[in-house]
CSV table of C-alpha atoms and ligand atoms in Angstrom, one decimal:
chain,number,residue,atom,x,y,z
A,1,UNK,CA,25.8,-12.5,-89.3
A,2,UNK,CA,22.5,-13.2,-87.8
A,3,UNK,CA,19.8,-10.5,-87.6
A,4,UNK,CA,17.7,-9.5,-84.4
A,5,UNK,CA,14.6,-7.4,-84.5
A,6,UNK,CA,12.7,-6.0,-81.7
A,7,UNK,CA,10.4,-3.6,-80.6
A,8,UNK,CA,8.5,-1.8,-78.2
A,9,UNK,CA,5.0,0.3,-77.8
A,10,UNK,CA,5.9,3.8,-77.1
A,11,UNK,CA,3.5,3.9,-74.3
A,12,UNK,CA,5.6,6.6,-71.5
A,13,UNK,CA,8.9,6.5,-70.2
A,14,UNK,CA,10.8,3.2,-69.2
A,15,UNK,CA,10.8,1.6,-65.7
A,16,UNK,CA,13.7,-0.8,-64.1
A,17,UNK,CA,11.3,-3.8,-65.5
A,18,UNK,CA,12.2,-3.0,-68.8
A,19,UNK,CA,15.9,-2.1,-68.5
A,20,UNK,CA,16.1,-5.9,-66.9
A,21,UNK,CA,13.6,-7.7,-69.0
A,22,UNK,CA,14.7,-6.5,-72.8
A,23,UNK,CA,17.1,-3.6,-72.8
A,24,UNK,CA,19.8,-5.8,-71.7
A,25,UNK,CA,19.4,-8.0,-74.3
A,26,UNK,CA,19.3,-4.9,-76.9
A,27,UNK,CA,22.9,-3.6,-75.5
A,28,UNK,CA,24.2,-6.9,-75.6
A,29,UNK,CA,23.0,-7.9,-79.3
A,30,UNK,CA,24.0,-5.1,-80.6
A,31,UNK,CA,27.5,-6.4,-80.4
A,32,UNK,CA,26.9,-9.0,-82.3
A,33,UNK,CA,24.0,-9.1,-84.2
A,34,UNK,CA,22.6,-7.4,-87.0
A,35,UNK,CA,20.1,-5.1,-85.1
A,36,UNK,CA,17.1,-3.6,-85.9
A,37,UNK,CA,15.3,-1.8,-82.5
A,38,UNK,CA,12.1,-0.2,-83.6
A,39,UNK,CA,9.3,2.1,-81.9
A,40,UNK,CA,6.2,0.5,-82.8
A,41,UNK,CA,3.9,3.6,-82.4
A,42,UNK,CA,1.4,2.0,-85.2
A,43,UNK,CA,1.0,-1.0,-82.6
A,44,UNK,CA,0.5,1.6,-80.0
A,45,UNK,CA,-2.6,3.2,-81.7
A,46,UNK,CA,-4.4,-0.3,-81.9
A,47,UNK,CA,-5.6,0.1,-78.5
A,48,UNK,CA,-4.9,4.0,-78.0
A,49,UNK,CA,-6.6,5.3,-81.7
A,50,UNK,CA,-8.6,7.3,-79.9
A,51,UNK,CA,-5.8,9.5,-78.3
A,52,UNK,CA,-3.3,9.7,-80.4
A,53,UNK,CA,-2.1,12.3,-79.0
A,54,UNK,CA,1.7,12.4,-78.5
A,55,UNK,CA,2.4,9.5,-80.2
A,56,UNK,CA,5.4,11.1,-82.3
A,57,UNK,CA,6.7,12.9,-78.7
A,58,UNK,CA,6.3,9.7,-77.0
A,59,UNK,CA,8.5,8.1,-79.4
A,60,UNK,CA,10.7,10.8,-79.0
A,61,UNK,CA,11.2,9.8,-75.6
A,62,UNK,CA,11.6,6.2,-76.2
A,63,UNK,CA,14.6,6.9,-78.0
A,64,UNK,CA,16.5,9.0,-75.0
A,65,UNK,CA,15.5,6.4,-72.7
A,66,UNK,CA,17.1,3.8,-75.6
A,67,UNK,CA,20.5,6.2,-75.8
A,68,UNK,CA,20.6,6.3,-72.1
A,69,UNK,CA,20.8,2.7,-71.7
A,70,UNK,CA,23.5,2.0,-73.8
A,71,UNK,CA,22.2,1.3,-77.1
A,72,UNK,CA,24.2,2.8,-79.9
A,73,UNK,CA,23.0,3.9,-83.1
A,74,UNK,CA,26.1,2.9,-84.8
A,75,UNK,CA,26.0,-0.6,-83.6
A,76,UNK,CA,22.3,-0.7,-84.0
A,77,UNK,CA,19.6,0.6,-86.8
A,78,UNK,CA,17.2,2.7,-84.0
A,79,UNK,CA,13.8,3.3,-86.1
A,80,UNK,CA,10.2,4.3,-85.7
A,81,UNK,CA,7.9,1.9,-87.7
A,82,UNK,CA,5.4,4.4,-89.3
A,83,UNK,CA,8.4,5.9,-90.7
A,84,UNK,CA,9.3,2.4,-92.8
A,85,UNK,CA,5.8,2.3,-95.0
A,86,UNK,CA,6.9,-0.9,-96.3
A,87,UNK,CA,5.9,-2.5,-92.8
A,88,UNK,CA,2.6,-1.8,-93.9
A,89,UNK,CA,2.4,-3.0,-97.1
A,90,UNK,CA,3.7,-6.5,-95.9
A,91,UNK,CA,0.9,-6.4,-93.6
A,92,UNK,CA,-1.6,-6.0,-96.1
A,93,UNK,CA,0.0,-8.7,-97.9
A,94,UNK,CA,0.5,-11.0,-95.0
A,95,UNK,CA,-3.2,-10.4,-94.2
A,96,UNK,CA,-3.8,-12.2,-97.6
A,97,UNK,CA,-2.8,-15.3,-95.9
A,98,UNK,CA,-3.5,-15.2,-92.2
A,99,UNK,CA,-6.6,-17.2,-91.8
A,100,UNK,CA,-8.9,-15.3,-89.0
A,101,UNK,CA,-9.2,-18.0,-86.6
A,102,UNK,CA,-5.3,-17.8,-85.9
A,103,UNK,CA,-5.8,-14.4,-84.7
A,104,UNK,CA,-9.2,-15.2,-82.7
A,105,UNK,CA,-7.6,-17.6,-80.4
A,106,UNK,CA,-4.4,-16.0,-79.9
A,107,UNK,CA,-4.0,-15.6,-76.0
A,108,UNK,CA,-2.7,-12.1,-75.8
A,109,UNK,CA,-5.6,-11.0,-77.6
A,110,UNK,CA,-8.5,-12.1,-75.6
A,111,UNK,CA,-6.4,-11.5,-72.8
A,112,UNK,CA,-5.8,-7.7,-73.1
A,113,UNK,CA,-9.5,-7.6,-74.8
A,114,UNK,CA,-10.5,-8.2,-71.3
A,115,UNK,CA,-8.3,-6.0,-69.3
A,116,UNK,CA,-8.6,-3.1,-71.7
A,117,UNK,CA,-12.7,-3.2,-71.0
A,118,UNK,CA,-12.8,0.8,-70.8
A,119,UNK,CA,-11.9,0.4,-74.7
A,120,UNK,CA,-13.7,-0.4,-77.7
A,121,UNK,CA,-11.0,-2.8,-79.0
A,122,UNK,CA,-13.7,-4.3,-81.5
A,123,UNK,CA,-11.7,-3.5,-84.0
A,124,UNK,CA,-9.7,-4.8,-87.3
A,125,UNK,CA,-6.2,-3.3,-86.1
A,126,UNK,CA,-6.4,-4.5,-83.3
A,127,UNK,CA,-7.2,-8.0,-84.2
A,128,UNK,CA,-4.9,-8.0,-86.6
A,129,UNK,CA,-1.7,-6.9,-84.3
A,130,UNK,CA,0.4,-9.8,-84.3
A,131,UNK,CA,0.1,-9.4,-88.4
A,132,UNK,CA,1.7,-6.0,-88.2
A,133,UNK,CA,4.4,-7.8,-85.6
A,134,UNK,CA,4.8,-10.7,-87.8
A,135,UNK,CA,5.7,-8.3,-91.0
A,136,UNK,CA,8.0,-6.1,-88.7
A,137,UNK,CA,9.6,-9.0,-87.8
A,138,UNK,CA,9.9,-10.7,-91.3
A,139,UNK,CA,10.8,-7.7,-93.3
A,140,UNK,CA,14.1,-7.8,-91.8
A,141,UNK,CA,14.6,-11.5,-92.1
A,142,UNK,CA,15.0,-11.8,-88.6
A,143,UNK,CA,16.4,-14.8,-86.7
A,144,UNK,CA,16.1,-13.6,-83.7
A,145,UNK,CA,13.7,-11.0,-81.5
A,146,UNK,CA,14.1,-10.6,-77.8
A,147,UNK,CA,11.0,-10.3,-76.0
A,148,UNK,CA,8.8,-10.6,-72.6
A,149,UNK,CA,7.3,-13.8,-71.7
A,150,UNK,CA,3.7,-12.0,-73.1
A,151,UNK,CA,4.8,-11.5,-76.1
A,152,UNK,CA,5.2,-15.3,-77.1
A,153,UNK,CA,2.3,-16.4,-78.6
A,154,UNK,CA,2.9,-13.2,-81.4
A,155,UNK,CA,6.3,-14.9,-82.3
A,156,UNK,CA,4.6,-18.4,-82.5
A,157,UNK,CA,1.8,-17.1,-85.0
A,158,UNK,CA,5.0,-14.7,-87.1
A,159,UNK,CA,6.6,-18.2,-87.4
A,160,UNK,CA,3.1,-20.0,-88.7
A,161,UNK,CA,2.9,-17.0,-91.0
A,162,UNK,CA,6.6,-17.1,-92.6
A,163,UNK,CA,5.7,-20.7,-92.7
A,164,UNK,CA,2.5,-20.2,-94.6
A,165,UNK,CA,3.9,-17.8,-97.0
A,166,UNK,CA,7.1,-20.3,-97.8
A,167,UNK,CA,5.2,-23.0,-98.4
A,168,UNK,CA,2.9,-20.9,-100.9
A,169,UNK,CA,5.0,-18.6,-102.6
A,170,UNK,CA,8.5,-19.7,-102.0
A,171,UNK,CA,10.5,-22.3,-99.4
A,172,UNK,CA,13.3,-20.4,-97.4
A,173,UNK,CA,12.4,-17.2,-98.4
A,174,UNK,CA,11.9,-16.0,-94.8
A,175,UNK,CA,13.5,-17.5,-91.6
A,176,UNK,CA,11.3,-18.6,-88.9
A,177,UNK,CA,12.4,-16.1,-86.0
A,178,UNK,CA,12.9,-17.7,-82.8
A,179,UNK,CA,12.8,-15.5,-79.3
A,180,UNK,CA,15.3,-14.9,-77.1
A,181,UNK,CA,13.7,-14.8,-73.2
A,182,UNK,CA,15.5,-12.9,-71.0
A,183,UNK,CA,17.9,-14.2,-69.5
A,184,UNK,CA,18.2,-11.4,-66.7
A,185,UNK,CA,16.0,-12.0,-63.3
A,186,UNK,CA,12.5,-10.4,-62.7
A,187,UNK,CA,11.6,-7.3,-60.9
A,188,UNK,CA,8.6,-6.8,-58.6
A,189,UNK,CA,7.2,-3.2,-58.6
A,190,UNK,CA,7.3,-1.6,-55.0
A,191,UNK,CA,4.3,-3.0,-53.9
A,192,UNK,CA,5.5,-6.7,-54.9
A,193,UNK,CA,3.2,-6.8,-58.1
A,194,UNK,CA,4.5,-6.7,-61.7
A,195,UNK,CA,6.2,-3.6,-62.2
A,196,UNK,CA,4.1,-1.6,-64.6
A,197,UNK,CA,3.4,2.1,-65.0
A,198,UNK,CA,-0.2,1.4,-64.9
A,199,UNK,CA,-0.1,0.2,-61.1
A,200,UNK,CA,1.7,3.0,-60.0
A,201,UNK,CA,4.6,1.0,-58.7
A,202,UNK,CA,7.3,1.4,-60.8
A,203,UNK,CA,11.2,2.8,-60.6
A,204,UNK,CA,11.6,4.7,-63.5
A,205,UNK,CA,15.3,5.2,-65.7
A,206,UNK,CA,14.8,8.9,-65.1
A,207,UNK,CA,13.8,9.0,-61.7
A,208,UNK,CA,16.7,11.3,-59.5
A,209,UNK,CA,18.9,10.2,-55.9
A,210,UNK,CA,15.6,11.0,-53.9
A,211,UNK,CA,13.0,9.8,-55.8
A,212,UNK,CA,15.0,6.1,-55.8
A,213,UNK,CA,15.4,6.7,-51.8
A,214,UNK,CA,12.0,7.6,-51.7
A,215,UNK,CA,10.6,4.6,-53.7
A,216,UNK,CA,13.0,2.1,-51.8
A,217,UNK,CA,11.9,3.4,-48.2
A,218,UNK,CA,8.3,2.6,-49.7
A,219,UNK,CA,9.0,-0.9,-51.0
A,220,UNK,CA,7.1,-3.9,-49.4
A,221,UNK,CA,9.1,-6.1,-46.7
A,222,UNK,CA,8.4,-9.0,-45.2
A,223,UNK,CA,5.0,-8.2,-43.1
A,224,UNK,CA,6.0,-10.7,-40.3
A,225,UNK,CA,9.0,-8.7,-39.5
A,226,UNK,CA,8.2,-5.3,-37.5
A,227,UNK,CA,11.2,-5.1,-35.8
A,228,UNK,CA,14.5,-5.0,-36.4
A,229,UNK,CA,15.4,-8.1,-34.0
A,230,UNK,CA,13.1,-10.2,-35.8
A,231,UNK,CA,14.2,-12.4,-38.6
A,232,UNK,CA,12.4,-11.8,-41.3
A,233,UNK,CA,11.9,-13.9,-44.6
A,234,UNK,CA,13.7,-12.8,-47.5
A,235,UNK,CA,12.0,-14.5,-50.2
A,236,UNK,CA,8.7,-12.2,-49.1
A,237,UNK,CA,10.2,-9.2,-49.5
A,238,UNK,CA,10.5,-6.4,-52.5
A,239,UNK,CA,13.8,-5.5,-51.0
A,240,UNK,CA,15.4,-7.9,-51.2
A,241,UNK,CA,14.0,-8.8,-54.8
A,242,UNK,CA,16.4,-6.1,-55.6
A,243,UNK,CA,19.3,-6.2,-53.3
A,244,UNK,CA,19.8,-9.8,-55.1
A,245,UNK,CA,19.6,-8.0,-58.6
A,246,UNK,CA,21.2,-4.7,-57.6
A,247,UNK,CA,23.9,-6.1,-54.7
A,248,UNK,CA,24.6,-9.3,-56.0
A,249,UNK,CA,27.9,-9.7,-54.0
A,250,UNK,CA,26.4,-8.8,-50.9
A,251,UNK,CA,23.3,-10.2,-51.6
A,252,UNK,CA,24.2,-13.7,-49.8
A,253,UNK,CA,24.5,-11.3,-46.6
A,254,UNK,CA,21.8,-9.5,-46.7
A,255,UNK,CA,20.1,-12.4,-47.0
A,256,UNK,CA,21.3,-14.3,-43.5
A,257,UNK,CA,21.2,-11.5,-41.8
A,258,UNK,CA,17.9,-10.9,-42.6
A,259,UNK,CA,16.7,-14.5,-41.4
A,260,UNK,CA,18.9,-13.9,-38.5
A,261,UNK,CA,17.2,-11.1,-37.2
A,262,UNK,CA,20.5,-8.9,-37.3
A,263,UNK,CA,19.4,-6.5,-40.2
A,264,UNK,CA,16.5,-4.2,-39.6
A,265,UNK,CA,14.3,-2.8,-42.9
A,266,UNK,CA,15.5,0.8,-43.0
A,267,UNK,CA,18.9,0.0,-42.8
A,268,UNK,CA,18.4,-2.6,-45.6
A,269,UNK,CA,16.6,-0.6,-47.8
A,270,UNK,CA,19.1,2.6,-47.4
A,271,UNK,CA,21.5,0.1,-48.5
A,272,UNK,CA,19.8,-0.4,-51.1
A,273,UNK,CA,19.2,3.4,-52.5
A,274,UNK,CA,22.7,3.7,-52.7
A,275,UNK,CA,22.9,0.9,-54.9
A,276,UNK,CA,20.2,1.7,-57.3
A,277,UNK,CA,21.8,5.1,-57.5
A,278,UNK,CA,25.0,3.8,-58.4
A,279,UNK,CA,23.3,1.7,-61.1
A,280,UNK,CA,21.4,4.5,-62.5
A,281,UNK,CA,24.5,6.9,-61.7
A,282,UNK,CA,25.4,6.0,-65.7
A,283,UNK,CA,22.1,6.4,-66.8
A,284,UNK,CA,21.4,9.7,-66.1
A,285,UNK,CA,24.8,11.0,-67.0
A,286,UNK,CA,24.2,9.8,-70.5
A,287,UNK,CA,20.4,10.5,-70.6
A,288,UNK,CA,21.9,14.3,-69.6
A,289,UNK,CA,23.9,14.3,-72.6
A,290,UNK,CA,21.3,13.0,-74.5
A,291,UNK,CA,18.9,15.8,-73.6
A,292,UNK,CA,21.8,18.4,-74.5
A,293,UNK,CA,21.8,17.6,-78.3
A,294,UNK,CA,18.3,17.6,-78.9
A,295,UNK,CA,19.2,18.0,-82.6
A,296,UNK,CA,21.8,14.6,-82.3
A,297,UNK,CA,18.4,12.4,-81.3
A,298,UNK,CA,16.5,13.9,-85.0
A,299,UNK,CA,19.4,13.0,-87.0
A,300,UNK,CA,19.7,9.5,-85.2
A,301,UNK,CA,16.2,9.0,-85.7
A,302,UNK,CA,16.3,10.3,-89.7
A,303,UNK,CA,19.6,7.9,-90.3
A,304,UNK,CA,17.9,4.8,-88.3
A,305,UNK,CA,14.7,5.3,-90.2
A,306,UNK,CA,16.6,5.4,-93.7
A,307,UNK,CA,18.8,2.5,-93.3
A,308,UNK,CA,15.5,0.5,-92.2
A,309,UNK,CA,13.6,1.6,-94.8
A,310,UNK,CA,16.4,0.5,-96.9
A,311,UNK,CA,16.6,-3.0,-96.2
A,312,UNK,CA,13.2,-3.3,-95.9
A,313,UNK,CA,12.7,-2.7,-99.8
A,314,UNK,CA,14.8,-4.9,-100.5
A,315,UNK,CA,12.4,-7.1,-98.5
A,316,UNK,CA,9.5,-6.1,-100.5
A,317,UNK,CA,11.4,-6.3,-104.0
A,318,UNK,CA,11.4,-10.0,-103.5
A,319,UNK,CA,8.1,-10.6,-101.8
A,320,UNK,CA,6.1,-8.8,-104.8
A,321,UNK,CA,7.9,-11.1,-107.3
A,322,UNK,CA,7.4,-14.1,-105.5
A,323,UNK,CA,3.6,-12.5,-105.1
A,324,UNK,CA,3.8,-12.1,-108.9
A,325,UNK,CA,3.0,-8.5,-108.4
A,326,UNK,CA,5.0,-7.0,-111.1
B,1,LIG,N1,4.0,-6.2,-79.4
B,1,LIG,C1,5.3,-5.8,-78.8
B,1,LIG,C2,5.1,-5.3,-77.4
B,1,LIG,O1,4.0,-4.9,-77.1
B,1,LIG,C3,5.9,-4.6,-79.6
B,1,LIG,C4,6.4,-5.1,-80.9
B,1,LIG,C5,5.9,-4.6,-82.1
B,1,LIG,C6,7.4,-6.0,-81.3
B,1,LIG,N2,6.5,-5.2,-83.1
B,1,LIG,C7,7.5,-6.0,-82.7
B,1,LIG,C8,8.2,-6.8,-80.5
B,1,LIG,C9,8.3,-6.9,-83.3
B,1,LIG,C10,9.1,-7.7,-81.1
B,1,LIG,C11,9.1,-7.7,-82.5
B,1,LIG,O2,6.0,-5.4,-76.6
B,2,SF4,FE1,13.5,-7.2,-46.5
B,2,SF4,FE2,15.8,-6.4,-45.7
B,2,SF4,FE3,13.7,-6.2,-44.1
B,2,SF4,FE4,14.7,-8.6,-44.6
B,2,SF4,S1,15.7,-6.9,-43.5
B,2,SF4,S2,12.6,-8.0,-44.6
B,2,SF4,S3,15.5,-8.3,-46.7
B,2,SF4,S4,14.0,-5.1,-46.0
């Protein structure tokens, strides 16, 4: 059987965005793959060290939003990385052999260097990020790790790393981990931008019936339509991002009678609440359970974490021989 890792920054509660771009693939996986889904709260302090407040809380939450979606800790190994020291040590040791220029040009990195100006991101851990990914990833063996499009170039530099370290210490001795893009279509935030907590425009997995009704009444539409009589141009419109997404056998009709002119916006995007409802109707019935047994998420998390740490020793058993570290 084939392993998959992934993981995600515990960085607040989960939006549509992510249930479509990675979640998905974790449910599916889970079927069957070997799965490994992690909460990588050590990657979260590279850029938020100087408020760490939370951080343990925050993956707390990641987990409930996890549970709600469908991902079940029998099928899956559900762990928090600075619980599995191991990851760190391989980082160290991976470090040996990461030359500094792979990490200087790395796209990601100067990217969010720029956008993250308000921090001093100066910093070793920081640089060295897609090291801490690339030992995440390897400890498990990992063929394969769902990710977002950004997330790429870390995957290209874990495979130039496993490559490194097989051709120095021992061919075949990890896999080269290729990603698995989602396959499931993108969603705009309400205002037609990337959906991201940071611009505000987000529909979140916990959000309630009004909230959703709320959030779709404020979604942008096509500006060239202000009535209802005119036909308005689907492709331009948040709305209909989602009716195709969220109403996908009815989607063909919303769509004609948009360009018609026979569909006006707040009928379309009342449709559309009810919908989203229905979608997240499963959701929150599971998330409610979820928040019941408080004590049921502790002893997922204790049992993921020791059946991660597990296998990743093993890991490490073999990378300190071939290291001829005693
Ligand atoms: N860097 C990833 C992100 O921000 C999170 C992550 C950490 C990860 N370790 C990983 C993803 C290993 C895949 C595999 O989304
Ligand atoms: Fe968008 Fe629907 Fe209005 Fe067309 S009718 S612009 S699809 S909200």
């Amino acid at each position: 059987m084939e392993t998959v890792l992934s993981g995600m920054r515990p960085t607040g509660k989960l939006h549509l965005g992510h249930l479509e771009g990675v979640l998905k693939s974790y449910v599916e996986m889970q079927e069957n793959y070997r799965a490994f889904y992690m909460v990588a709260d050590w990657h979260a302090l590279t850029t938020d060290y100087e408020n760490p407040g939370g951080t343990y809380e925050s993956s707390v939450e990641m987990f409930k939003d996890w549970l709600s979606v469908g991902i079940n800790p029998e099928k899956a190994v559900m762990f928090i990385q600075s619980a599995v020291r191991e990851h760190a040590e391989l980082y160290l040791l991976l470090g040996m052999l990461t030359p500094v220029p792979w990490l200087e040009r790395n796209p990601t990195y100067k990217e969010q260097k720029q956008e993250l100006k308000e921090k001093d991101l100066s910093t070793y851990g920081f640089l060295g990020y897609p090291v801490l990914q690339a030992a995440d990833i390897l400890i498990y063996k990992a063929d394969k790790v769902p990710i977002g499009e950004d997330q790429r170039p870390h995957l290209e530099l874990t495979r130039e790393i496993a490559r490194r370290f097989n051709h120095l210490y021992g061919s075949g001795f990890f896999p080269e981990p290729k990603e698995i893009l989602t396959k499931f279509p993108k969603l705009p935030g309400i205002d037609g931008r990337k959906m991201s907590k940071s611009y505000g425009n987000a529909l979140y997995l916990t959000d309630d019936e009004k909230t959703v009704e709320e959030k779709a009444r404020n979604m942008f539409t096509d500006p060239k339509k202000t009535r209802k009589n005119d036909p308005g141009n689907p492709d331009n419109c948040v709305v209909c991002a989602f009716h195709r997404v969220y109403n996908a056998g009815n989607s063909e009709a919303v769509i004609s009678g948009c360009k018609k002119g026979e569909r006006g916006c707040v009928d379309c995007k009342k449709e559309l609440a009810v919908v989203l409802n229905a979608a997240l109707e499963p959701i929150r019935r599971k998330r409610a359970e979820v928040d019941a047994d408080p004590g049921r998420v502790n002893d997922i998390i204790r049992d993921g974490n020791s059946r991660a740490a597990k296998a990743a020793a093993e890991t490490m058993d073999g990378v300190r021989k071939l290291m001829k570290l005693g």
